[in-house]
Amino acid sequence: MSMLGTKWKLHGNGKTIRPGHVVAPEERLAWPLTIGVGMQHVVAMFGATFLVPIITGMPPATTLLFSGIGTLLFLIITKGRVPSYLGSSFAFIAPILASQQQFGVPGALGGVVLAGVVLALVGAVVQKFGAEWINRTMPPIVTGAIVALIGLNLAPAAKANFDKAPVTALVTLVTIILVSVLFRGILGRLSILVGVVVGYLTAMAGGEVDYSKMDSASWIGLPHFQTPEFHLGVVGLFVPVVLVLVAENVGHVKSVAAMTGRNLDDVSGRALIADGVATVLAGFGGGSGTTTYAENIGVMAATKVYSTAAYWVAGAFAILLSFSPKFGELIATVPAGVLGGAATMLYGMIGVLGVKIWVQNKVNFSNPINLTTAAVALIVGIADYTWTIGELKFTGIALGSAAALVVYHGMKGIARWRGTVAEPEMEMAGLPPAAKAAMNAAAKRSGKKK
C-alpha cells in the first residue's frame, strides 16, 4: 500500500490543524473531514473542467470520468508525493476546435493522444536527466510568449459566442468580475463557476436553454465514449500544447514543493509522465486532455491540507458523477451566451498568465532578443498565421510557438557569436547582489569574446 502512497498517518487528533502546521501529503485528517476537503476539490475544479468540453463540443461526463481516472493515476505514478488534481487543460481548446473543422471529433481526439504521448516521453527524459534542459530550451520569455498567444489566439471564438446572446454573456462576465472582488476564500476563488451559474439562470429566464436531451437521458449509465483517428495534419496543432503543459506541470510541482517544504525534483518527471498517460487515456476514450490544476493548489493553500487522501476522494467522486448521463446532459445545456461571457474572462486570463510569467521572472524587455521573441510570437499567434505543406497545416499557435523558440535561440546564438547584446535577459532591480555580480561578469566575458 505504501508504494501507492496510500498509507496515511493521522495528523494530530485528526480534527484540528495547529497554527503554523499543515497536513502533509502522507497525512490525513479524520475521514469525514478528509471527504469534505475532497468534495471541495471537486467543486474547485468543476467549473473549469466542464467548460473545456462544453466549448469544444466534447461529452462533459466523459471528460469528468477521465479527469477522475487521471487524478488517481497521477497519485499512483507519483507514489502519493505530489497532491494534485488533473482537470481539463485550456491549452487544448484552440487545437481541438481547429482540428474539428478539418478532421472532426475523432481527428481532434487523435491529436489529444499525440500530445499525451509526447508529454509522457518528455517526462521520461526529465526523470532520467533532470529538468534543467527544459529551463534552457524554454526560458521565461519563450514560455510566457507561448502561454500568452494560446489564450489570445482564442479571442475570436469568445466574441463569436458573446455575440449570440450579448445580455446573457454580459451578465455572466460582470458576475465573474464582481464575485472575484466581493468575496474572500473559496467563494472568491470560484468566481467563474458562480458566474456561469448566474449566467445560466439569466439564460433560463430568456428561454435560451434546451432541456430536450437531458429529459430523455437516464439517471445512471455509461458516459459516451468515442475513438480517435490519427491524421498527420493535427501534428502542428497539438505539439505546441506540450510546451505549455510541461511549463504548467513543472511550475505546479514547484509550487507544491514550496508549500509543503519538500524537495520534489526527483518526481517532476513522474508527474509529467502521469499527466501524459492520463491525456492519452482521455484521447482514446473521448475526453479532453488533462493538466495539473492551479485551482486545487489554491484550495490547499487556503485549507493547509495537502493530504493526497483528499485527492483520492476527489478523483473517486468525479468518476462516480460521470456515470449519470442526465447530469452530463445538464452540463451540456449551458448556452452560447454563458460560454461567451466566461470565455472572455478565461481566454484573457490565459493570455495574462503568459505576461505573469514574464513579470515573476523579471524578464528584461530592454534586451532586443526578449523584445523580438515576444513581439513576433504574439503577432503570429494572435493573427493566426497559417502555413500549409501538403497534409500538414500549421496555424497561429504552432507557428507562434515555433517563432518564439527559433527567434530566441537564433538571435541568442548570433549575439553570442558577435558579442552584440550587452543587456541582461533579466531586470537587475530586485536581484540579490550575488546574482547581479554574476550577470555583470557574464556580460563582460561575452564582450571579450567579440
Coordinates of C-alpha atoms in Angstrom, one line a residue, residues 86-406:
L86 CA -5.8 16.6 -13.2
G87 CA -8.6 18.6 -14.9
S88 CA -9.3 19.7 -18.5
S89 CA -6.5 21.9 -19.9
F90 CA -7.5 25.2 -21.6
A91 CA -4.4 24.8 -23.8
F92 CA -6.3 22.1 -25.7
I93 CA -9.3 24.3 -26.7
A94 CA -7.7 26.0 -29.7
P95 CA -6.2 22.9 -31.3
I96 CA -9.3 20.8 -30.7
L97 CA -11.6 23.5 -32.3
A98 CA -9.2 23.9 -35.2
S99 CA -8.8 20.2 -35.9
Q100 CA -12.5 19.5 -35.6
Q101 CA -13.2 21.8 -38.6
Q102 CA -10.8 19.7 -40.7
F103 CA -10.9 16.2 -39.2
G104 CA -14.0 16.1 -37.0
V105 CA -14.1 15.0 -33.3
P106 CA -12.1 11.7 -34.0
G107 CA -9.3 13.7 -35.6
A108 CA -9.2 16.0 -32.6
L109 CA -9.0 13.1 -30.2
G110 CA -6.1 11.7 -32.2
G111 CA -4.4 15.0 -31.6
V112 CA -5.1 14.7 -27.8
V113 CA -3.5 11.2 -27.8
L114 CA -0.5 12.5 -29.7
A115 CA 0.1 15.3 -27.2
G116 CA -0.2 12.9 -24.3
V117 CA 2.4 10.6 -25.9
V118 CA 4.9 13.4 -26.4
L119 CA 4.3 14.7 -22.9
A120 CA 4.9 11.3 -21.4
L121 CA 8.1 11.0 -23.4
V122 CA 9.3 14.4 -22.2
G123 CA 8.5 13.2 -18.7
A124 CA 10.7 10.1 -19.2
V125 CA 13.6 12.3 -20.3
V126 CA 13.1 14.6 -17.4
Q127 CA 13.0 11.7 -15.0
K128 CA 16.3 10.4 -16.4
F129 CA 18.3 13.6 -16.9
G130 CA 16.5 16.2 -14.8
A131 CA 14.5 19.3 -15.7
E132 CA 17.4 21.8 -16.2
W133 CA 17.4 21.3 -20.0
I134 CA 13.7 22.4 -20.1
N135 CA 14.7 25.7 -18.5
R136 CA 17.4 26.2 -21.1
T137 CA 15.2 25.3 -24.0
M138 CA 12.2 27.3 -22.8
P139 CA 13.3 30.2 -20.7
P140 CA 10.6 32.5 -19.2
I141 CA 10.5 34.8 -22.3
V142 CA 9.6 31.8 -24.5
T143 CA 7.3 30.1 -22.1
G144 CA 5.4 33.4 -21.4
A145 CA 5.0 34.1 -25.1
I146 CA 3.6 30.7 -25.9
V147 CA 1.1 30.7 -22.9
A148 CA 0.0 34.3 -23.9
L149 CA -0.5 33.6 -27.6
I150 CA -2.6 30.4 -26.9
G151 CA -5.0 32.4 -24.8
L152 CA -5.2 35.5 -27.2
N153 CA -5.5 33.3 -30.3
L154 CA -8.9 32.2 -28.9
A155 CA -10.3 35.8 -28.7
P156 CA -12.4 35.4 -31.9
A157 CA -14.1 32.3 -30.5
A158 CA -15.0 34.1 -27.3
K159 CA -16.5 37.0 -29.3
A160 CA -18.5 34.6 -31.6
N161 CA -20.3 33.1 -28.6
F162 CA -20.7 36.5 -26.9
D163 CA -22.5 37.9 -30.0
K164 CA -25.1 35.0 -29.9
A165 CA -26.6 36.3 -26.6
P166 CA -25.0 39.6 -25.6
V167 CA -27.2 40.2 -22.5
T168 CA -26.6 36.8 -21.0
A169 CA -22.9 37.0 -21.8
L170 CA -22.5 40.4 -20.2
V171 CA -24.3 39.2 -17.0
T172 CA -22.0 36.2 -16.9
L173 CA -18.9 38.3 -17.3
V174 CA -19.9 41.0 -14.8
T175 CA -20.8 38.4 -12.2
I176 CA -17.4 36.8 -12.6
I177 CA -15.7 40.1 -12.1
L178 CA -17.8 41.1 -9.1
V179 CA -17.6 37.8 -7.3
S180 CA -13.8 37.8 -7.5
V181 CA -13.6 41.0 -5.5
L182 CA -16.7 40.8 -3.3
F183 CA -15.9 37.6 -1.6
R184 CA -13.0 36.0 0.2
G185 CA -11.8 32.4 0.5
I186 CA -13.2 29.6 -1.6
L187 CA -16.2 31.6 -3.0
G188 CA -13.9 34.2 -4.4
R189 CA -11.8 31.5 -6.0
L190 CA -14.9 30.0 -7.6
S191 CA -15.9 33.3 -9.4
I192 CA -16.0 31.6 -12.8
L193 CA -18.3 28.8 -11.5
V194 CA -20.6 31.4 -9.8
G195 CA -20.6 33.5 -12.9
V196 CA -21.7 30.5 -15.1
V197 CA -24.5 29.7 -12.6
V198 CA -25.8 33.3 -12.6
G199 CA -25.5 33.5 -16.4
Y200 CA -27.3 30.1 -16.7
L201 CA -30.2 31.4 -14.6
T202 CA -30.3 34.5 -16.8
A203 CA -30.4 32.3 -20.0
M204 CA -33.2 30.2 -18.5
A205 CA -35.2 33.4 -17.9
G206 CA -34.6 34.3 -21.5
G207 CA -35.6 30.9 -22.9
E208 CA -32.1 30.1 -24.2
V209 CA -31.7 26.7 -22.5
D210 CA -32.8 23.5 -24.3
Y211 CA -33.5 20.5 -22.0
S212 CA -34.7 18.1 -24.6
K213 CA -31.6 15.8 -24.4
M214 CA -31.5 16.0 -20.7
D215 CA -35.1 14.9 -20.3
S216 CA -34.5 11.8 -22.4
A217 CA -31.3 10.8 -20.6
S218 CA -31.2 8.2 -17.9
W219 CA -30.1 8.8 -14.4
I220 CA -27.5 6.1 -14.4
G221 CA -25.4 4.8 -17.3
L222 CA -22.1 4.8 -19.1
P223 CA -20.6 8.0 -20.4
H224 CA -20.4 8.5 -24.2
F225 CA -17.1 7.0 -25.5
Q226 CA -15.5 7.9 -28.8
T227 CA -12.4 6.6 -30.5
P228 CA -9.7 8.7 -32.1
E229 CA -8.5 8.9 -35.7
F230 CA -4.9 9.8 -36.5
H231 CA -4.1 12.4 -39.2
L232 CA -0.7 14.0 -40.0
G233 CA -2.4 17.3 -40.2
V234 CA -3.0 17.6 -36.5
V235 CA 0.7 17.4 -35.6
G236 CA 1.3 21.1 -35.9
L237 CA -1.8 21.9 -33.9
F238 CA -1.2 19.8 -30.8
V239 CA 2.6 19.5 -30.4
P240 CA 3.0 23.2 -29.2
V241 CA 0.4 22.4 -26.5
V242 CA 3.0 20.1 -24.9
L243 CA 5.3 23.0 -24.3
V244 CA 2.6 24.7 -22.3
L245 CA 1.7 21.5 -20.4
V246 CA 5.4 21.0 -19.5
A247 CA 5.8 24.5 -18.2
E248 CA 2.5 24.3 -16.3
N249 CA 3.1 20.9 -14.7
V250 CA 6.7 21.7 -13.7
G251 CA 5.5 25.1 -12.2
H252 CA 2.8 23.4 -10.2
V253 CA 5.1 20.7 -8.8
K254 CA 7.5 23.5 -7.7
S255 CA 4.6 25.4 -6.1
V256 CA 3.5 22.2 -4.2
A257 CA 7.1 21.7 -3.1
A258 CA 7.4 25.2 -1.8
M259 CA 4.1 25.0 0.1
T260 CA 4.9 21.6 1.7
G261 CA 8.6 22.2 2.3
R262 CA 9.5 19.1 0.3
N263 CA 12.1 18.6 -2.5
L264 CA 10.0 17.1 -5.3
D265 CA 12.6 17.4 -8.1
D266 CA 13.0 13.6 -8.3
V267 CA 9.4 13.1 -9.1
S268 CA 8.9 16.0 -11.6
G269 CA 9.4 13.6 -14.4
R270 CA 6.9 11.2 -12.9
A271 CA 4.4 14.0 -12.7
L272 CA 4.8 14.7 -16.5
I273 CA 4.6 11.0 -17.3
A274 CA 1.4 10.7 -15.3
D275 CA -0.1 13.7 -17.0
G276 CA 0.8 12.3 -20.4
V277 CA -0.7 8.9 -19.6
A278 CA -3.9 10.5 -18.4
T279 CA -4.1 12.6 -21.5
V280 CA -3.6 9.5 -23.8
L281 CA -6.3 7.6 -21.9
A282 CA -8.7 10.6 -22.3
G283 CA -8.0 10.9 -26.0
F284 CA -8.7 7.2 -26.6
G285 CA -12.0 7.4 -24.7
G286 CA -13.4 10.7 -25.9
G287 CA -12.3 13.1 -23.2
S288 CA -10.2 16.2 -23.3
G289 CA -6.5 16.5 -22.4
T290 CA -5.6 17.0 -18.8
T291 CA -3.2 19.1 -16.7
T292 CA -2.5 19.8 -13.1
Y293 CA -4.9 22.3 -11.7
A294 CA -3.9 25.7 -10.1
E295 CA -7.5 25.9 -8.7
N296 CA -6.9 23.0 -6.4
I297 CA -3.4 24.2 -5.4
G298 CA -5.3 27.3 -4.3
V299 CA -7.6 25.2 -2.2
M300 CA -4.6 23.6 -0.5
A301 CA -3.1 27.0 0.2
A302 CA -6.3 28.1 1.8
T303 CA -7.0 25.0 3.9
K304 CA -3.4 24.0 4.7
V305 CA -4.4 20.4 3.8
Y306 CA -2.0 18.8 1.4
S307 CA -3.1 15.3 2.0
T308 CA -3.3 13.0 -1.1
A309 CA -6.1 11.2 0.7
A310 CA -8.4 14.2 -0.2
Y311 CA -7.4 13.8 -3.9
W312 CA -8.3 10.1 -3.8
V313 CA -11.7 11.2 -2.6
A314 CA -12.0 13.9 -5.3
G315 CA -11.0 11.5 -8.1
A316 CA -13.4 8.8 -6.9
F317 CA -16.3 11.3 -6.6
A318 CA -15.6 12.7 -10.1
I319 CA -15.7 9.1 -11.5
L320 CA -19.0 8.5 -9.6
L321 CA -20.6 11.6 -11.0
S322 CA -19.6 10.7 -14.6
F323 CA -21.9 7.7 -14.6
S324 CA -25.0 9.9 -14.6
P325 CA -25.9 10.6 -18.3
K326 CA -28.6 13.0 -17.1
F327 CA -26.0 15.0 -15.1
G328 CA -23.8 15.1 -18.2
E329 CA -26.6 16.4 -20.4
L330 CA -27.5 19.0 -17.8
I331 CA -24.0 20.4 -18.0
A332 CA -24.1 20.3 -21.8
T333 CA -27.2 22.6 -21.8
V334 CA -25.0 25.6 -20.9
P335 CA -25.9 28.1 -23.8
A336 CA -23.6 30.0 -26.0
G337 CA -24.1 33.4 -24.2
V338 CA -22.9 31.9 -20.9
L339 CA -19.9 30.4 -22.7
G340 CA -19.1 33.8 -24.4
G341 CA -19.1 35.6 -21.1
A342 CA -17.0 33.0 -19.3
A343 CA -14.6 32.6 -22.3
T344 CA -14.0 36.3 -22.4
M345 CA -12.5 36.1 -18.9
L346 CA -10.9 32.6 -19.3
Y347 CA -9.1 33.3 -22.6
G348 CA -7.9 36.7 -21.3
M349 CA -6.7 35.0 -18.1
I350 CA -4.6 32.6 -20.2
G351 CA -3.1 35.4 -22.1
V352 CA -2.3 37.4 -18.9
L353 CA -0.8 34.3 -17.3
G354 CA 1.9 34.5 -20.0
V355 CA 2.6 38.1 -19.0
K356 CA 2.7 37.0 -15.4
I357 CA 5.5 34.5 -16.2
W358 CA 7.5 37.5 -17.6
V359 CA 6.8 39.6 -14.6
Q360 CA 7.6 36.9 -12.0
N361 CA 10.9 36.1 -13.7
K362 CA 11.8 39.8 -14.2
V363 CA 12.2 39.4 -18.0
N364 CA 14.1 42.5 -19.3
F365 CA 12.4 43.9 -22.5
S366 CA 15.3 46.3 -23.0
N367 CA 17.1 43.2 -24.3
P368 CA 16.3 43.1 -28.0
I369 CA 16.3 39.3 -28.0
N370 CA 13.5 39.2 -25.4
L371 CA 11.6 42.0 -27.1
T372 CA 11.8 40.5 -30.6
T373 CA 10.9 37.0 -29.3
A374 CA 7.7 38.2 -27.7
A375 CA 6.7 40.6 -30.4
V376 CA 7.0 38.2 -33.3
A377 CA 5.4 35.2 -31.5
L378 CA 2.4 37.2 -30.2
I379 CA 1.5 38.7 -33.6
V380 CA 1.9 35.3 -35.4
G381 CA -0.3 33.7 -32.7
I382 CA -3.0 36.4 -32.4
A383 CA -3.4 37.0 -36.1
D384 CA -3.5 33.2 -36.6
Y385 CA -0.9 33.0 -39.4
T386 CA -1.1 29.7 -41.4
W387 CA 1.3 27.6 -43.4
T388 CA 0.3 24.6 -45.3
I389 CA 2.7 21.9 -46.5
G390 CA 0.8 19.0 -48.1
E391 CA -1.4 17.5 -45.5
L392 CA 0.3 19.5 -42.7
K393 CA -1.4 22.8 -41.8
F394 CA 0.4 24.9 -39.2
T395 CA -1.8 27.6 -37.6
G396 CA -1.1 30.5 -35.3
I397 CA -0.4 28.6 -32.2
A398 CA 2.1 26.2 -33.8
L399 CA 3.8 28.9 -35.8
G400 CA 3.8 31.4 -32.9
S401 CA 5.4 28.7 -30.6
A402 CA 8.0 27.8 -33.2
A403 CA 8.7 31.5 -33.8
A404 CA 9.3 32.0 -30.1
L405 CA 11.8 29.2 -29.9
V406 CA 13.6 29.9 -33.3

